[in-house]
Coordinates of C-alpha atoms in Angstrom, one line a residue:
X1 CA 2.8 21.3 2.5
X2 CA -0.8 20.4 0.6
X3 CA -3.3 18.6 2.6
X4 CA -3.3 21.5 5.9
X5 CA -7.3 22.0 4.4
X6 CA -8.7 19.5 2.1
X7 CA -11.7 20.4 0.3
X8 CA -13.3 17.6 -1.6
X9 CA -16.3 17.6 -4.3
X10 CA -18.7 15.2 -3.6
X11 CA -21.7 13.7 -5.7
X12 CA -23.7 10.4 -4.8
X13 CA -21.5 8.0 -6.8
X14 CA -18.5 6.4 -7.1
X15 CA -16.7 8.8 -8.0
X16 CA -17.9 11.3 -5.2
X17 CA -17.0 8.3 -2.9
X18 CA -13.6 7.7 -3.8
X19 CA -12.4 11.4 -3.8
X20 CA -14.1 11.4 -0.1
X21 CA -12.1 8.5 0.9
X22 CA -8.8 10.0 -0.6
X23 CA -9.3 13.0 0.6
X24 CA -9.8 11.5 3.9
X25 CA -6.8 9.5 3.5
X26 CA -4.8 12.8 2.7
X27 CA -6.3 14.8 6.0
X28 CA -5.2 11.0 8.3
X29 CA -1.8 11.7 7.0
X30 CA -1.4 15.5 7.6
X31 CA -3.5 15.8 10.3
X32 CA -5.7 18.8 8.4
X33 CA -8.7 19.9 8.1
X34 CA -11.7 18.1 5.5
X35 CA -14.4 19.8 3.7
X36 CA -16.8 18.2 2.2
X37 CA -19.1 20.6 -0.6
X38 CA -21.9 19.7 -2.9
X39 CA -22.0 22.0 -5.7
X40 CA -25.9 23.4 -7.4
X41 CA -26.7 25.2 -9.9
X42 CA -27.5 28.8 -9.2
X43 CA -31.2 30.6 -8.7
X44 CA -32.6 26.8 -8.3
X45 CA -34.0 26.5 -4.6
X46 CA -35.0 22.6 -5.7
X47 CA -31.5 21.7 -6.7
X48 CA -30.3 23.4 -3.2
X49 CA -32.5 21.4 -1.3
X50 CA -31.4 18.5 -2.9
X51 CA -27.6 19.3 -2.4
X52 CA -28.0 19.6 1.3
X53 CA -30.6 16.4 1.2
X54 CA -27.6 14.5 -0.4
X55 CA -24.9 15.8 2.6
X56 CA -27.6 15.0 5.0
X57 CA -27.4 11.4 3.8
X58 CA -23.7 11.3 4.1
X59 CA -23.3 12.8 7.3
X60 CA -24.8 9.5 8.2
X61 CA -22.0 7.9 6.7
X62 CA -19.3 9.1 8.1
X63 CA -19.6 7.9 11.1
X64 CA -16.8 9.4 13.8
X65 CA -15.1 11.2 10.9
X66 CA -14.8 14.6 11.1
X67 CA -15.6 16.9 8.8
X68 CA -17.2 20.0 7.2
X69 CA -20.7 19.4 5.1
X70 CA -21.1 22.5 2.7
X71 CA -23.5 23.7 -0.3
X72 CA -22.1 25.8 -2.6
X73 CA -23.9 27.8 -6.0
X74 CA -22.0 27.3 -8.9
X75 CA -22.7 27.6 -12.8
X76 CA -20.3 24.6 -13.1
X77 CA -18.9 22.5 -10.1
X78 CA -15.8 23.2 -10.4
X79 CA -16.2 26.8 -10.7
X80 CA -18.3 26.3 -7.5
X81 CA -15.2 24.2 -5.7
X82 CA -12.9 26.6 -6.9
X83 CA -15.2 29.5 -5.6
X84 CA -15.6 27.9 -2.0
X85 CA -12.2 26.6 -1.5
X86 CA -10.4 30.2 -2.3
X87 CA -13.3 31.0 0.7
X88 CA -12.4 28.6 3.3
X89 CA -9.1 28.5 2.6
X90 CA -8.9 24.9 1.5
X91 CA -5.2 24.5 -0.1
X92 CA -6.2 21.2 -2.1
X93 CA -9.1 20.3 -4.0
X94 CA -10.0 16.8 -4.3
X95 CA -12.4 15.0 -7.1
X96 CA -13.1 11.5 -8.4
X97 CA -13.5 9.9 -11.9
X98 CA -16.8 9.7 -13.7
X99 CA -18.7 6.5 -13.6
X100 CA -18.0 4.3 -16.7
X101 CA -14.1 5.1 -17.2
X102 CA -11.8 2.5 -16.8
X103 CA -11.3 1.2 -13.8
X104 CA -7.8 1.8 -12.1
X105 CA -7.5 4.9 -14.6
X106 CA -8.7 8.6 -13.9
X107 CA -10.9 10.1 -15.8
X108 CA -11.0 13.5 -16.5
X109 CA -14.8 14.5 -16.3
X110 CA -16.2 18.5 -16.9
X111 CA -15.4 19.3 -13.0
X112 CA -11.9 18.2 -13.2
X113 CA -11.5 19.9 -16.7
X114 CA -12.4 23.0 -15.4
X115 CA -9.9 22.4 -12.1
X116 CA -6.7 21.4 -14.1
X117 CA -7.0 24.5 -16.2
X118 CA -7.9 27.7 -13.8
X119 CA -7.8 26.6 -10.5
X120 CA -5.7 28.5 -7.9
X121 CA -5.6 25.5 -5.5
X122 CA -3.5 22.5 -5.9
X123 CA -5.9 19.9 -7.6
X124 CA -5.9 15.7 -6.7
X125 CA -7.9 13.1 -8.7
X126 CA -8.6 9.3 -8.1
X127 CA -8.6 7.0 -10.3
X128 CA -12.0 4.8 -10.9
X129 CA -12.2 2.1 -8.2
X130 CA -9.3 3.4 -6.3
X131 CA -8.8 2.5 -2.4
X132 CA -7.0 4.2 -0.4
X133 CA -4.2 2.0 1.2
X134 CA -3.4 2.4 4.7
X135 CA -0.2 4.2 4.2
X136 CA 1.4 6.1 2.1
X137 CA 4.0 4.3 0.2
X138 CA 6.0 6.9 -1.6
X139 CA 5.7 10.6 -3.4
X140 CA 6.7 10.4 -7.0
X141 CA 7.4 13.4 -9.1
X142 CA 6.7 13.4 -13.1
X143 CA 9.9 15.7 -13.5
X144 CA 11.4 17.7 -16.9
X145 CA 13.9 20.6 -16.4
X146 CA 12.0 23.6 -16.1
X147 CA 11.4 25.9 -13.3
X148 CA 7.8 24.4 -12.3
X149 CA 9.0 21.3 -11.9
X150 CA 11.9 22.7 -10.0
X151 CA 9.4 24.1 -7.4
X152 CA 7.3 20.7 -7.7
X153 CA 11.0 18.6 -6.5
X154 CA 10.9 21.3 -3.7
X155 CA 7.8 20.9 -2.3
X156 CA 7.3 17.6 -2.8
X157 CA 11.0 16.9 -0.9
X158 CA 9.4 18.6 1.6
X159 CA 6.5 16.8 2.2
X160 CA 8.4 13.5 1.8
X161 CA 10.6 14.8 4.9
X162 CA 7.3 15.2 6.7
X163 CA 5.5 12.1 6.2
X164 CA 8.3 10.2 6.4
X165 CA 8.4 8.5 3.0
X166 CA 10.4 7.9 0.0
X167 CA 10.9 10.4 -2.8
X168 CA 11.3 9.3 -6.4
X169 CA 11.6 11.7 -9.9
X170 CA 10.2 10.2 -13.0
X171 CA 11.4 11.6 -16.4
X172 CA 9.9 10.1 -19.9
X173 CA 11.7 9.5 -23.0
X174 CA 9.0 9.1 -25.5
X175 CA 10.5 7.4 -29.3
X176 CA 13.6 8.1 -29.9
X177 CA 14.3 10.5 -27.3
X178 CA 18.2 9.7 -25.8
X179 CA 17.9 9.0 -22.1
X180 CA 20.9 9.8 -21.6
X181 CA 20.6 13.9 -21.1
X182 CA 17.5 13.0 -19.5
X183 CA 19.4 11.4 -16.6
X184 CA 21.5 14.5 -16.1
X185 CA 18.6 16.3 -15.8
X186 CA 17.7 13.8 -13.1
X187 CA 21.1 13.9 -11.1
X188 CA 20.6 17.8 -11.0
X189 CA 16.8 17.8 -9.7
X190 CA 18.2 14.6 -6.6
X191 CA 21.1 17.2 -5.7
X192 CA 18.0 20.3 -5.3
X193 CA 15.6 17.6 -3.3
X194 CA 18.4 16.6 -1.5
X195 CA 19.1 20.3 -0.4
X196 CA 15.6 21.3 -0.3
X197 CA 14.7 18.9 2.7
X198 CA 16.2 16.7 5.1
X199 CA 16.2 13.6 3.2
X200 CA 18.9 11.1 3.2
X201 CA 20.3 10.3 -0.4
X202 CA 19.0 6.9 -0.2
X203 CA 15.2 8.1 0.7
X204 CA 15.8 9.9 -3.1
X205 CA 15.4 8.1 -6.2
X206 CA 15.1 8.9 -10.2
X207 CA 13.9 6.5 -13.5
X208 CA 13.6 7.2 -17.1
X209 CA 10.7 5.2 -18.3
X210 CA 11.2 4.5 -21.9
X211 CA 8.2 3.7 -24.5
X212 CA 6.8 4.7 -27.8
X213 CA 4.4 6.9 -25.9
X214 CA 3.1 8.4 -22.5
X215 CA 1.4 5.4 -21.4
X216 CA 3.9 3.1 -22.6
X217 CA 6.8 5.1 -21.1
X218 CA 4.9 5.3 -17.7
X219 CA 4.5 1.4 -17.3
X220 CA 8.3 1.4 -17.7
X221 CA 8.6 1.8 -14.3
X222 CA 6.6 0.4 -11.8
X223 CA 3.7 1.8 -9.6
X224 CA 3.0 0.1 -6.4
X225 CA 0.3 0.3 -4.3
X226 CA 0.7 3.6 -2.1
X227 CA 2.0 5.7 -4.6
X228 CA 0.9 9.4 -4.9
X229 CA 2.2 11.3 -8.2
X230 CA 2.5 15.1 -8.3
X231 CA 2.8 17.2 -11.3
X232 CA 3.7 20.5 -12.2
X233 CA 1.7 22.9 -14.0
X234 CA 2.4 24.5 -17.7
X235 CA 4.5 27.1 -18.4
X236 CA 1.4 28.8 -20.0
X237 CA -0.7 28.8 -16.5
X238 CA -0.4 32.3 -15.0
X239 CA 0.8 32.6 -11.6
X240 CA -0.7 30.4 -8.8
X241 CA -3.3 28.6 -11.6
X242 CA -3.2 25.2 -12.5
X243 CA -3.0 24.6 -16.3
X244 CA -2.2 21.6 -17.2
X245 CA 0.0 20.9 -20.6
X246 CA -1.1 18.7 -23.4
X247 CA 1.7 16.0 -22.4
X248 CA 1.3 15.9 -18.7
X249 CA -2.8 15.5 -19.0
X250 CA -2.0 12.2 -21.2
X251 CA 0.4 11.3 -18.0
X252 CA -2.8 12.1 -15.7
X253 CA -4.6 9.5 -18.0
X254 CA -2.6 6.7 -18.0
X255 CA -1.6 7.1 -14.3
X256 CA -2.8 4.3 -11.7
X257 CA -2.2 6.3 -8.8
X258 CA -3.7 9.6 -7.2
X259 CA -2.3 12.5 -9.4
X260 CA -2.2 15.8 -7.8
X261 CA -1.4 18.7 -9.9
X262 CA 0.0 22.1 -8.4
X263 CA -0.5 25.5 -9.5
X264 CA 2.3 27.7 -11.1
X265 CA 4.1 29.4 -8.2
X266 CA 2.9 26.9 -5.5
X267 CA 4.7 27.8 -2.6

């Protein structure tokens, strides 16, 4: 399961603030490990002292929290995240919006562009504003029949199973797309959570949200607080990258929860 070793990219904003929190949120629930890393540019001694100044300043924040304060050299920060985490070991990497996007939406700034199309870790964003809650509530799964999303219903049964929550699949039928085959599709990917963990049928749910596009379709179906959506990657990412498809990045988007997106091949 995600979350053994959380590595999360921090800047001295809101945005830097809320991944930290999430991430923290994600190590309180699986009991793993939290990096923290500041990413500079490369053959600036100036902008390396100010990276550590800046972790210096939040190791003052986090009080009784545990966790490890890095610098990292990087001609983009997330090449740099995605350097340090395939050092350490960190399994997901965790980043926030950038300041001025909507608020309860995620916003995909140059760091997480880079992420959701070569990184080799499994990738989490926050939205803008977004609290943690102080539990979980339930994993959802943005689901199509295809063998990434097959492996996403796996491990995501999984996890479910270990943290003691709900699962639920979400399919979209976007215009005048039948839901009908859509919920087949459904019934098959409950039968391969079910087998895949030890859930109990009722712990497993599926929706088609309906709508004339991928924000409409996705406030078909509700999101409460506590929610934590995972996506598969494209078929186009090569093996153990995330790259994320034109369709599921306008899901990221228009999502109000935490969206974590795994690699091709995550096992």
């Amino acid at each position: 399961m995600i979350g053994e070793h959380v590595l999360a990219g921090y800047v001295p904003d809101a945005g830097g603030r809320e991944a930290l929190e999430l991430a923290h949120g994600i190590v309180a629930l699986t009991g793993g490990r939290l990096s923290v890393a500041t990413v500079h540019p490369p053959g600036l001694p100036a902008a390396a002292g100010e990276a550590r100044a800046v972790l210096e300043q939040l190791a003052g924040r986090l009080e009784d929290r545990p966790a490890d304060l890095l610098v990292q050299e990087g001609r983009s920060v997330g090449r740099g995240l995605t350097v340090l985490a395939s050092r350490i070991g960190a399994d997901l990497i965790v980043v926030g919006s950038p300041e001025g996007g909507a608020h309860g939406r995620i916003g995909v700034g140059a760091a997480a562009d880079h992420l959701l199309h070569s990184a080799t870790e499994a990738v989490m964003l926050a939205p803008s504003g977004y609290t943690p809650p102080d539990d979980l509530g339930r994993i959802t799964v943005m689901y199509v029949r295809r063998p990434q999303c097959d492996e996403a219903v796996i491990r995501a049964a999984q996890a479910a199973e270990r943290l003691e929550v709900p699962l639920r699949l979400v399919t979209l039928a976007i215009g005048e797309v039948s839901a009908e085959p859509l919920r087949d599709d459904l019934a098959l990917a409950i039968r391969l959570a079910l087998d895949s963990a030890d859930l109990l049928p009722e712990d497993v749910s599926a929706e088609v949200g309906e709508g004339d596009d991928v924000a409409d379709a996705l406030d078909d179906v509700d999101w409460p607080e506590g929610e934590l959506l995972v996506c598969a990657s494209s078929e186009d990412a090569a093996a153990h990258r995330v790259f994320l498809g034109e369709v599921a990045l306008k899901v990221l988007r228009a999502a109000s929860c935490p969206v974590t997106v795994l690699p091709r091949g995550y096992y």
